[in-house]
CSV table of C-alpha atoms in Angstrom, one decimal:
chain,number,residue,atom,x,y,z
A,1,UNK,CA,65.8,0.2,-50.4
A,2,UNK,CA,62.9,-0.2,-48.7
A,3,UNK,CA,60.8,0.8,-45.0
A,4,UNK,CA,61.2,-2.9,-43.9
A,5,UNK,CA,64.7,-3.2,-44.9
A,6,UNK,CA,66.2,0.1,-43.2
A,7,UNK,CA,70.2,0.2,-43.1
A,8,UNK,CA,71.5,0.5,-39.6
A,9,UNK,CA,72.3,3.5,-38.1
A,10,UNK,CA,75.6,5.3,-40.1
A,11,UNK,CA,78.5,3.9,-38.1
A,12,UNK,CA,81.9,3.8,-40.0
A,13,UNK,CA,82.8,0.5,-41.9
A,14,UNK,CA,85.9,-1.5,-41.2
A,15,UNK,CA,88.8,0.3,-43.2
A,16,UNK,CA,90.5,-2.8,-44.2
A,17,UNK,CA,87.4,-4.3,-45.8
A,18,UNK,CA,87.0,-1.2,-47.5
A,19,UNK,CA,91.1,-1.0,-48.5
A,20,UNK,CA,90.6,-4.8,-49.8
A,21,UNK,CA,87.7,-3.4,-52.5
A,22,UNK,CA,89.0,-0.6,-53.7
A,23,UNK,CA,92.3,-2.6,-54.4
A,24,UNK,CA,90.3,-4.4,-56.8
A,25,UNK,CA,89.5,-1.4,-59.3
A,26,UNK,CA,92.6,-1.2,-61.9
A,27,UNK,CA,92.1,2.2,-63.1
A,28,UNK,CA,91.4,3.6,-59.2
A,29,UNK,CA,94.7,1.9,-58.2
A,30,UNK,CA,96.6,2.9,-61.0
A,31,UNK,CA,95.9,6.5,-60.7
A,32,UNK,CA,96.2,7.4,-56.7
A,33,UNK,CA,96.6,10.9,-57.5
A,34,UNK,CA,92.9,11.0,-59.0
A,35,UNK,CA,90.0,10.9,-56.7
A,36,UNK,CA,87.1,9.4,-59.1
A,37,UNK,CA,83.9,11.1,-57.6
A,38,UNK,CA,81.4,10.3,-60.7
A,39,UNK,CA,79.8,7.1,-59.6
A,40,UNK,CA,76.5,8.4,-60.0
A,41,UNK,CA,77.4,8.6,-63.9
A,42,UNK,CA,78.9,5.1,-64.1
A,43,UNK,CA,80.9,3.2,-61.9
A,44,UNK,CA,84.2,1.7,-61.9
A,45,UNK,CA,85.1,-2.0,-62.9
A,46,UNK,CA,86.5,-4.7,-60.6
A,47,UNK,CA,88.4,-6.9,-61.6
A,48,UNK,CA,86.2,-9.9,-61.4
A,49,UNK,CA,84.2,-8.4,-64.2
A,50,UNK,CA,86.7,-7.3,-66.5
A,51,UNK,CA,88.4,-11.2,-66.3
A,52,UNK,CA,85.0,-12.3,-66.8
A,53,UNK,CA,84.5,-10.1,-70.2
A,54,UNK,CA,88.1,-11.3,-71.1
A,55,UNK,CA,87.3,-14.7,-70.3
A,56,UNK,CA,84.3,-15.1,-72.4
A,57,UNK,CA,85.8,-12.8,-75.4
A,58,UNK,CA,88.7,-15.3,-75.2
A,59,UNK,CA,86.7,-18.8,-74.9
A,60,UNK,CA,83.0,-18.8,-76.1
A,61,UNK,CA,82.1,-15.6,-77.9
A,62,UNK,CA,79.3,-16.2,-80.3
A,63,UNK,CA,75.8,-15.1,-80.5
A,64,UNK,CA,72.7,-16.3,-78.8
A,65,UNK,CA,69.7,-17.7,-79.8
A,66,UNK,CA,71.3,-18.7,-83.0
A,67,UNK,CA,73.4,-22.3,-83.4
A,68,UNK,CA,73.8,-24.7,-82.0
A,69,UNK,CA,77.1,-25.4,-81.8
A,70,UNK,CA,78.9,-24.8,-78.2
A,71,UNK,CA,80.2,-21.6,-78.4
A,72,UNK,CA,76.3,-20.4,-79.5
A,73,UNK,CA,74.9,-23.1,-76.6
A,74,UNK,CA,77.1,-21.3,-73.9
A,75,UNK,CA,76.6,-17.9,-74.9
A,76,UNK,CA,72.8,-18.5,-75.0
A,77,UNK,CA,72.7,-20.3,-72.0
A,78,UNK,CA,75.0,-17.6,-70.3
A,79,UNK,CA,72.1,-15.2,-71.3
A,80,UNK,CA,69.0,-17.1,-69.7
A,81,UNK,CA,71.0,-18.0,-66.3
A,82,UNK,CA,72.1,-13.9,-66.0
A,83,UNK,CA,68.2,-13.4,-66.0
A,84,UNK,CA,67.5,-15.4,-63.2
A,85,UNK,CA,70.4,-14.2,-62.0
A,86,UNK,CA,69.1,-10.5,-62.3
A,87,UNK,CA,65.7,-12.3,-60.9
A,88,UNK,CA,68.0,-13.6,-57.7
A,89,UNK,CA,69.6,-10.4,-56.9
A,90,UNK,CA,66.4,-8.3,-57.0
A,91,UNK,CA,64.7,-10.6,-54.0
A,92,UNK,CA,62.4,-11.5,-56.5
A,93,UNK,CA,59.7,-13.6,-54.3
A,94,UNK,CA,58.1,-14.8,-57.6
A,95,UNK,CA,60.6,-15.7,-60.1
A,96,UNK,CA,58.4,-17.6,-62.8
A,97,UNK,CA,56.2,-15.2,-63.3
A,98,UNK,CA,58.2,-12.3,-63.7
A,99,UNK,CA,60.0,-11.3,-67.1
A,100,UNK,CA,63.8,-9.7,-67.5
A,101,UNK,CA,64.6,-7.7,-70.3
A,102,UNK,CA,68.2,-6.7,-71.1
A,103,UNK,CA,68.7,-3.3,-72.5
A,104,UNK,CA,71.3,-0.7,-73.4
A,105,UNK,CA,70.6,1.0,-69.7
A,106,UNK,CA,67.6,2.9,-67.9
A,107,UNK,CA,67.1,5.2,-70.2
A,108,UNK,CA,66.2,2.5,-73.2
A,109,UNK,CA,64.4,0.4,-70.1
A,110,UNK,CA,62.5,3.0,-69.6
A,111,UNK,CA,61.6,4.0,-72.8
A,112,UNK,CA,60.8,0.1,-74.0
A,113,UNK,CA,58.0,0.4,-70.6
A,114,UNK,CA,56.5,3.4,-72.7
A,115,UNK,CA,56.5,2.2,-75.8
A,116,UNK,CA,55.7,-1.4,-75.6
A,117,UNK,CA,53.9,-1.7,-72.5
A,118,UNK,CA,52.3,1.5,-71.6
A,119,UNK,CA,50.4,2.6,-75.1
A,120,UNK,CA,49.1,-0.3,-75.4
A,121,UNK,CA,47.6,-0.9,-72.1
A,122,UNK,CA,46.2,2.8,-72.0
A,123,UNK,CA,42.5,4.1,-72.9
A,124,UNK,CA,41.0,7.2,-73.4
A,125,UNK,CA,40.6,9.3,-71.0
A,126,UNK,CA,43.2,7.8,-68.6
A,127,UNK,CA,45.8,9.7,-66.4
A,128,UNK,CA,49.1,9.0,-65.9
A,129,UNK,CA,51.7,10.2,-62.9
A,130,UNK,CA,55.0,11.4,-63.8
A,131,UNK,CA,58.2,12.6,-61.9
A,132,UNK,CA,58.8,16.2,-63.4
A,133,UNK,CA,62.1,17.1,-61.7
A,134,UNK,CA,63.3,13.8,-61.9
A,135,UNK,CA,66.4,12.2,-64.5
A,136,UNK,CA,64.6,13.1,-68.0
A,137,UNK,CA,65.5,9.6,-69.0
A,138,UNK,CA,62.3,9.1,-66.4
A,139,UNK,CA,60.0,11.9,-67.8
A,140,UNK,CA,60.3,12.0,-71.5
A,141,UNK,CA,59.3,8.3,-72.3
A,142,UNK,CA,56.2,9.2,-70.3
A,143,UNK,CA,55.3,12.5,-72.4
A,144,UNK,CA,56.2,10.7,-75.9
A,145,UNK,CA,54.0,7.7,-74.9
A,146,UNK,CA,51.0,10.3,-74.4
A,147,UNK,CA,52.4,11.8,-77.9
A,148,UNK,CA,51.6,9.0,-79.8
A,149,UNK,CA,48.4,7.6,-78.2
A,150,UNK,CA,47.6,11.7,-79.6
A,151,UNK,CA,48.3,10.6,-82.9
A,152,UNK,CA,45.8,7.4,-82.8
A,153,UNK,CA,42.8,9.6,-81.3
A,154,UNK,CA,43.5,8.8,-77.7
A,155,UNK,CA,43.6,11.2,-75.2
A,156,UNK,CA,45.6,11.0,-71.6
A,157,UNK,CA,46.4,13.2,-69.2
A,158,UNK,CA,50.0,13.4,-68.0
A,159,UNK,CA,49.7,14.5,-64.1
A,160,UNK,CA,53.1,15.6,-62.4
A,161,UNK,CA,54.1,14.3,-59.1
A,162,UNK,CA,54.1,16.7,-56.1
A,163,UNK,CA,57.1,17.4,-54.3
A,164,UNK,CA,58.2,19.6,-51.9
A,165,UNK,CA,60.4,22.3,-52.8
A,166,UNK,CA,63.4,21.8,-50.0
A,167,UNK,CA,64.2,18.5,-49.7
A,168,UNK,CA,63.4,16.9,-53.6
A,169,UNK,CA,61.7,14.3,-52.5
A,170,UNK,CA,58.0,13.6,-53.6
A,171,UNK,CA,55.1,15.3,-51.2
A,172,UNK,CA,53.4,12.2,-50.2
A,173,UNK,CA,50.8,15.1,-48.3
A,174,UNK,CA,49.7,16.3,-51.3
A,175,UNK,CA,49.9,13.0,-53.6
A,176,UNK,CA,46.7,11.6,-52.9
A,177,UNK,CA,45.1,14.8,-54.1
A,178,UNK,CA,46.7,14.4,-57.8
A,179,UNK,CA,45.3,10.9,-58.0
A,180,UNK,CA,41.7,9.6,-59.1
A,181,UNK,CA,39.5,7.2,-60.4
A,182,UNK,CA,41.0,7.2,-64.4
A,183,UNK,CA,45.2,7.2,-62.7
A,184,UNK,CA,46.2,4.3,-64.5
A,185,UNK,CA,50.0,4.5,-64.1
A,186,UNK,CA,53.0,6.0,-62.0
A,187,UNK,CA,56.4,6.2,-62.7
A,188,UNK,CA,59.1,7.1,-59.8
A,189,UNK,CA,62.5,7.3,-58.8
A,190,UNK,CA,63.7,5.0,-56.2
A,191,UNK,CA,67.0,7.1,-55.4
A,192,UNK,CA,67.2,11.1,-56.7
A,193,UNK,CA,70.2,11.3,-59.0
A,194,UNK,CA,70.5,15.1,-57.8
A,195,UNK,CA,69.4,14.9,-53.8
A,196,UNK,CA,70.6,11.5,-53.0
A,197,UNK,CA,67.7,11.0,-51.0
A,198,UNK,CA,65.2,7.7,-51.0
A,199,UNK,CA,62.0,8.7,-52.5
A,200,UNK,CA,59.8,6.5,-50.3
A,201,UNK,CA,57.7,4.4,-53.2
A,202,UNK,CA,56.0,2.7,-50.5
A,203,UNK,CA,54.1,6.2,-49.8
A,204,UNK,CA,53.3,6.0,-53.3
A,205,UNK,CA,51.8,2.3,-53.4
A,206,UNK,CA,49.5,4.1,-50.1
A,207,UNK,CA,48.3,6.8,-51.7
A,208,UNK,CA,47.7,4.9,-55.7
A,209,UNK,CA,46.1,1.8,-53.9
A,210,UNK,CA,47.2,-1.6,-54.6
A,211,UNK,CA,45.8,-1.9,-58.4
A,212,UNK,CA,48.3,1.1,-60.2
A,213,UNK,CA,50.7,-0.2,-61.8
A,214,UNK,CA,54.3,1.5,-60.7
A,215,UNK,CA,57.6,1.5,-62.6
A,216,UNK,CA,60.7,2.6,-60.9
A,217,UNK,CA,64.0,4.1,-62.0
A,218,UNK,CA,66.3,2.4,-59.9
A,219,UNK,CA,69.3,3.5,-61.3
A,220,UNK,CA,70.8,5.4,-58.9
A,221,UNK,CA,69.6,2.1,-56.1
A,222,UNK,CA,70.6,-1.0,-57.9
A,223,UNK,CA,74.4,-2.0,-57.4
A,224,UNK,CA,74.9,1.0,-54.6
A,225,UNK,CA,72.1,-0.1,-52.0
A,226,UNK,CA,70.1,-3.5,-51.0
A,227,UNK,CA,66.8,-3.7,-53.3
A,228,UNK,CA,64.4,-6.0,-51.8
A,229,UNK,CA,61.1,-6.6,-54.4
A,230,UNK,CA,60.4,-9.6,-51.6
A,231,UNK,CA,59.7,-6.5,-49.4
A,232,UNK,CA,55.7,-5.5,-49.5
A,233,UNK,CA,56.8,-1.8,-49.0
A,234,UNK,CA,58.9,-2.2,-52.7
A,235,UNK,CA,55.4,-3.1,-54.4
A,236,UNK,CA,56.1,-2.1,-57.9
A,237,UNK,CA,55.5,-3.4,-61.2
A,238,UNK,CA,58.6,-2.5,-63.1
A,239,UNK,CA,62.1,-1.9,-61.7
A,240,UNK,CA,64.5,-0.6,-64.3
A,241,UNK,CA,68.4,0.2,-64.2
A,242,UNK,CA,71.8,0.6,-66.0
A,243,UNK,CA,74.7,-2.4,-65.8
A,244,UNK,CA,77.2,0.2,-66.0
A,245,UNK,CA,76.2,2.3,-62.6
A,246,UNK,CA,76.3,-0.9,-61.3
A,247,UNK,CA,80.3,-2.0,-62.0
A,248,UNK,CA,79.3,-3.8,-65.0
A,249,UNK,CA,79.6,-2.4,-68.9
A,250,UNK,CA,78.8,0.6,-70.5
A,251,UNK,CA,75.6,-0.4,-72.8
A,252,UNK,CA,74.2,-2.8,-70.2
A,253,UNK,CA,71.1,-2.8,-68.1
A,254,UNK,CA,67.7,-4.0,-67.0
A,255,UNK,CA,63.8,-3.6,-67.2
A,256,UNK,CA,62.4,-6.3,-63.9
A,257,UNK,CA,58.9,-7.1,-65.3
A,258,UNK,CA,56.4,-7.9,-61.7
A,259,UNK,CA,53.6,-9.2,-64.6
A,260,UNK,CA,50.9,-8.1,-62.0
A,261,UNK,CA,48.9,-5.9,-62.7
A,262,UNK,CA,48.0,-4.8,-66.4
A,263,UNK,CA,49.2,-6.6,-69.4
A,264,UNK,CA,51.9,-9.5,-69.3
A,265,UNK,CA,55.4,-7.5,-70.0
A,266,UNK,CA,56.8,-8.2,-73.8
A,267,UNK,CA,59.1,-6.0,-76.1
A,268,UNK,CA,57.8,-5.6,-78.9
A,269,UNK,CA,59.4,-5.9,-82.5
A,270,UNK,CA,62.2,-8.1,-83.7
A,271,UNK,CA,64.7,-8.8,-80.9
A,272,UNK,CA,68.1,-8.7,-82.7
A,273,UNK,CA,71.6,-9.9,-81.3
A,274,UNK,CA,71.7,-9.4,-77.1
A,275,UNK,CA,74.6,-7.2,-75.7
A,276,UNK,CA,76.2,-10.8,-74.6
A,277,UNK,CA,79.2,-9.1,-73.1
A,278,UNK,CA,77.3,-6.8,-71.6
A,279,UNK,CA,75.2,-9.2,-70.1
A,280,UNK,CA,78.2,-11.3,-68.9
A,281,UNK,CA,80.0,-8.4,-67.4
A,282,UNK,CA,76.1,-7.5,-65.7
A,283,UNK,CA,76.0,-11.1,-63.7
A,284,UNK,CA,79.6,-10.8,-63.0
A,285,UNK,CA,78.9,-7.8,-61.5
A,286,UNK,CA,75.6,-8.7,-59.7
A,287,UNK,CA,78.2,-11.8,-58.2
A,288,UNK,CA,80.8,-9.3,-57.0
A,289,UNK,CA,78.6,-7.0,-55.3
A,290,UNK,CA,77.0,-9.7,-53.6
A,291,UNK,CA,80.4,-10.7,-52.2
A,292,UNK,CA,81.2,-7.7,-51.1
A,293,UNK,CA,77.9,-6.9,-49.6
A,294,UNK,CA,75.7,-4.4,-51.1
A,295,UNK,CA,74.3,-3.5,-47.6
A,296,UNK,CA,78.2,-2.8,-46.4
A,297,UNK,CA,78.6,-0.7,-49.7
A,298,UNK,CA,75.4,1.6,-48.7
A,299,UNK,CA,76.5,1.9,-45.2
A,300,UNK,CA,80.4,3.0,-46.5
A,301,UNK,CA,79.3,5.5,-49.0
A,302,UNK,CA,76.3,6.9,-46.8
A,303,UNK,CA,79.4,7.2,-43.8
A,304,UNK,CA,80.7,9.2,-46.7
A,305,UNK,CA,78.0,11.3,-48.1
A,306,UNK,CA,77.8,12.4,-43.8
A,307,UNK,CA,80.5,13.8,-43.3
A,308,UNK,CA,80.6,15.4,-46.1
A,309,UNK,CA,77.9,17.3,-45.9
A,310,UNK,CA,78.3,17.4,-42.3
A,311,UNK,CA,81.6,19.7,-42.6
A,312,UNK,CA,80.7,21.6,-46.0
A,313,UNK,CA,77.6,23.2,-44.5
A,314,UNK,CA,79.7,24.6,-41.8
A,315,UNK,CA,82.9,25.9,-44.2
A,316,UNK,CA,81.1,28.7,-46.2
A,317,UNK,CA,79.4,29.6,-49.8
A,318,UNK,CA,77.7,26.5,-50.2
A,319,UNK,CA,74.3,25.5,-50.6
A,320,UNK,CA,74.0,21.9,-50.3
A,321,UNK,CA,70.9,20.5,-52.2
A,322,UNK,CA,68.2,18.4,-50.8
A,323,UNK,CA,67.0,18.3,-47.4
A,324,UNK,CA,68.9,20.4,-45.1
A,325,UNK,CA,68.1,18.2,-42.1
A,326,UNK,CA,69.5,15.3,-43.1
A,327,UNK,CA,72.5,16.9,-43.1
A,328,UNK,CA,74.0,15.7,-39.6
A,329,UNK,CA,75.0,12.3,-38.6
A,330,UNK,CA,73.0,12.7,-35.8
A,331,UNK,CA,69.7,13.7,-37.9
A,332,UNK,CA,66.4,11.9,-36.1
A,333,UNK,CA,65.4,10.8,-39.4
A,334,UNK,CA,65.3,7.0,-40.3
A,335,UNK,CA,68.5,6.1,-42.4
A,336,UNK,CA,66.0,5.5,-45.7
A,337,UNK,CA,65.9,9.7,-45.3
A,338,UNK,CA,69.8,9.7,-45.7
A,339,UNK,CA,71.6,10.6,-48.8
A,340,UNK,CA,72.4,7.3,-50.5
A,341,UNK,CA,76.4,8.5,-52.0
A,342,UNK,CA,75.3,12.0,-53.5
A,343,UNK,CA,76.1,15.2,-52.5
A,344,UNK,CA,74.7,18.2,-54.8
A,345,UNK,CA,76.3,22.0,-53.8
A,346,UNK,CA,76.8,25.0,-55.0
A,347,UNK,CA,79.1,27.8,-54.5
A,348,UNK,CA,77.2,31.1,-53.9
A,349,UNK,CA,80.3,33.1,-55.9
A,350,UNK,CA,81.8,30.4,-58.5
A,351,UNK,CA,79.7,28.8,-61.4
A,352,UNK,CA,79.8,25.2,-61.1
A,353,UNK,CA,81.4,24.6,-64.5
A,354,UNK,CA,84.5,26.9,-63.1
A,355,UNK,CA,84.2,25.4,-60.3
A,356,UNK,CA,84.3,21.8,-61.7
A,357,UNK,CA,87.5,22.8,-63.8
A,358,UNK,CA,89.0,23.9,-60.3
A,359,UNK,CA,88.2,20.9,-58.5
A,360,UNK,CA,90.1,19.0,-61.4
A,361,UNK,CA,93.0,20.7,-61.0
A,362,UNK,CA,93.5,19.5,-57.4
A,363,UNK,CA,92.8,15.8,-59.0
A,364,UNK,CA,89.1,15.5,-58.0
A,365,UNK,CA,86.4,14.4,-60.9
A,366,UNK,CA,83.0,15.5,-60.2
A,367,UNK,CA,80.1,16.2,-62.6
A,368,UNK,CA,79.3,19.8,-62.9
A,369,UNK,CA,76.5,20.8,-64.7
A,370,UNK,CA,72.8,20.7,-64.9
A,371,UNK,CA,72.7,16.5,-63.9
A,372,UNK,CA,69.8,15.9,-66.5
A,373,UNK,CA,67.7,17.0,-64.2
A,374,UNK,CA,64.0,16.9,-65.7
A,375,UNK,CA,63.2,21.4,-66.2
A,376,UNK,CA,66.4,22.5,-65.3
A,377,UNK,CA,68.6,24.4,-68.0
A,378,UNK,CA,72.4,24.7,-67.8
A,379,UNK,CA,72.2,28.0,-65.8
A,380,UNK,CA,70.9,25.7,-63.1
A,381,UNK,CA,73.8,24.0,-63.1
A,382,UNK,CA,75.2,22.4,-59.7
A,383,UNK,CA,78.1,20.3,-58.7
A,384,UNK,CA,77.5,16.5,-58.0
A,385,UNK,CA,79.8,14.4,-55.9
A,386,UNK,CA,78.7,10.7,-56.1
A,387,UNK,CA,80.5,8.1,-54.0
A,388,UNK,CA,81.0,4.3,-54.6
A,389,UNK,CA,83.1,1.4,-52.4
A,390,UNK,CA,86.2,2.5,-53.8
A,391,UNK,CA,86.0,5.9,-52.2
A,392,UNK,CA,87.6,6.9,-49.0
A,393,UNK,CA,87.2,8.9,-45.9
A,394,UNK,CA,91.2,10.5,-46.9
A,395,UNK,CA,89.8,11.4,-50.8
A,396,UNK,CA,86.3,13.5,-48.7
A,397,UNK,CA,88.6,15.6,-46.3
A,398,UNK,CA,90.7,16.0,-49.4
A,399,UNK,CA,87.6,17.6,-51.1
A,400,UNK,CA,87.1,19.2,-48.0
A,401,UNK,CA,89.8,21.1,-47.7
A,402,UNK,CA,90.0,22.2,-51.5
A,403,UNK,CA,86.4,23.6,-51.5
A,404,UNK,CA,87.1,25.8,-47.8
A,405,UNK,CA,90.5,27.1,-49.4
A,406,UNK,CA,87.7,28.7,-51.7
A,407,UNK,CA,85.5,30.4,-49.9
């Protein structure tokens, strides 16, 4: 999400319109006495996109690119029209020049930016910006890039991103300090897969200028809040994220090319068979959050994410990650501040493995652990709570209840 395309202020969401989605996720329905709080790792499946996988597995399945008979014509053509599709759901405001490449998820996304992209486009005494406390998947394709531009004789500098030590997010104060004349490159996260919290990229395009290229982990924003690239305050270069975060397949995802700045975007080596049902169940996906309305979705789970950390900073022993102010519903920050369907605790007394088991055993599934979280080790380990559509106000107090019975 972006500055120009703020949600409105929280305000619950119509309960039957959020009854009628959640009715639509088969293994959510079919286990009421489960509350599925992992979003944030991958999402659940509507229906829609599990009759569309069926549907093609059962009708056209073949490969693309190769024949020419129909099953092969389909399946290709079902591959190009889920780019522009991709293209379509991005706000893309210039969809022939920009490239889409499908990919097992960010982390490979990512990775393909570094690799194919990145080393080739660098020099010799270039810097690069970096997110350090970030998802690794968005730190260690950044440090191997720099590893083997080492191994050809060429030397970059790998700058960390400032941030401020409350709230997560990145210290735009401080961030035109760590850039100068040789910063090539920045790589970001759009939402923080620990804090929740929007990490304001347009403060990075301010303080970078308008010829650095950016790339953008959007894994935690694609499929869970609007993402307008039609937006000037969304100026990035690269926009990568993960089909299955985003109620399509495991081994599915994106890298969104802007082909701006720097070198046109193109993977390099042989491109082998596509993840065509991966890609299917990706556009049926994009379709059904689109009728659903991804702006809706935000504004239910961010309803969520309130309250709960609303009531669990008042109940005892917890420490609720990120910035403590935007806590309240009635916080004066702008609604891009709120958290975006994650909520990150700790219990002062428990570990958060133990206290992972114990929230299973009342039926609640929450990651609990260190979250990937770029220099954290497993003693830093926290307790994630991650929301999607199919969540509900009843599953939160729930939670609620469960975690002051603890303290």
């Amino acid at each position: 999400m972006s500055a120009a395309h703020p949600l409105p202020a929280v305000e619950p969401e119509d309960p039957c319109w959020q009854r009628q989605l959640r009715e639509q996720f088969p293994i959510v329905t079919g286990h009421p006495e489960l509350a599925y709080l992992d979003s944030a790792a991958t999402s659940q499946k509507p229906r829609a996109v599990l009759e569309a996988v069926q549907t093609y597995l059962t009708t056209s399945n073949a490969n693309a690119g190769r024949g020419t008979y129909p099953w092969a014509n389909r399946t290709t053509d079902l591959v190009e029209t889920a780019r522009e599709r991709v293209k379509e759901f991005l706000h893309d405001p210039e969809p022939g020049g920009s490239a889409v490449h499908f990919t097992s998820g960010t982390t490979e996304g990512l990775r393909t930016v570094a690799r194919d992209w990145l080393v080739p486009y660098l020099r010799d005494g270039d810097e690069i910006l970096v997110p350090y406390a970030d998802h690794r998947a968005n730190l260690d394709p950044w440090l191997e890039a720099r590893r083997l531009l080492a191994e050809r004789g060429v030397e970059v500098r790998v700058r960390a991103l400032p941030y401020q030590a409350v709230s997560g997010d990145y210290d735009h104060r401080t961030l035109a300090e760590a850039v100068g004349p040789r910063t090539r490159f920045v790589a970001a996260t759009h939402v923080h897969h620990v804090y929740g919290g929007d990490m304001n990229v347009h403060r990075i395009r301010e303080a970078v200028g308008p010829d650095v290229p950016i790339c953008l982990d959007a894994a935690q924003s694609v499929g869970h809040l609007p993402v307008h690239l039609d937006d000037p305050s969304l100026d990035v270069d690269f926009v990568v994220f993960s089909g299955h975060k985003a109620m399509a397949l495991p081994g599915s995802g994106a890298v969104w090319a802007r082909n701006a700045r720097g070198p046109v975007f193109r993977p390099g080596g042989w491109q082998g068979t596509p993840n065509t049902v991966g890609i299917v169940s990706l556009r049926a996906a994009l379709d059904w959050l689109d009728a659903a309305g991804v702006e809706r979705i935000a504004r239910w789970t961010t309803t969520l994410t309130t309250r709960l950390t609303d009531r669990l900073a008042r109940i005892g022993p917890y420490d609720v990650l990120g910035c403590p102010v935007s806590l309240a519903a009635d916080s004066p920050l702008p609604a891009a501040q709120r958290r975006h369907g994650i909520v990150t605790f700790r219990h002062r007394d428990i570990p958060s493995d133990d206290l992972g088991f114990i929230l299973f055993s009342h039926g609640f599934m929450v990651r609990a652990d260190s979250l990937c979280q770029a220099g954290t080790e497993e003693r830093d380990g926290s307790v994630r709570v991650s929301l999607h559509a199919y969540n509900t106000a009843e599953e939160i107090d729930r939670l609620l209840s469960v975690l002051a019975s603890l303290t």
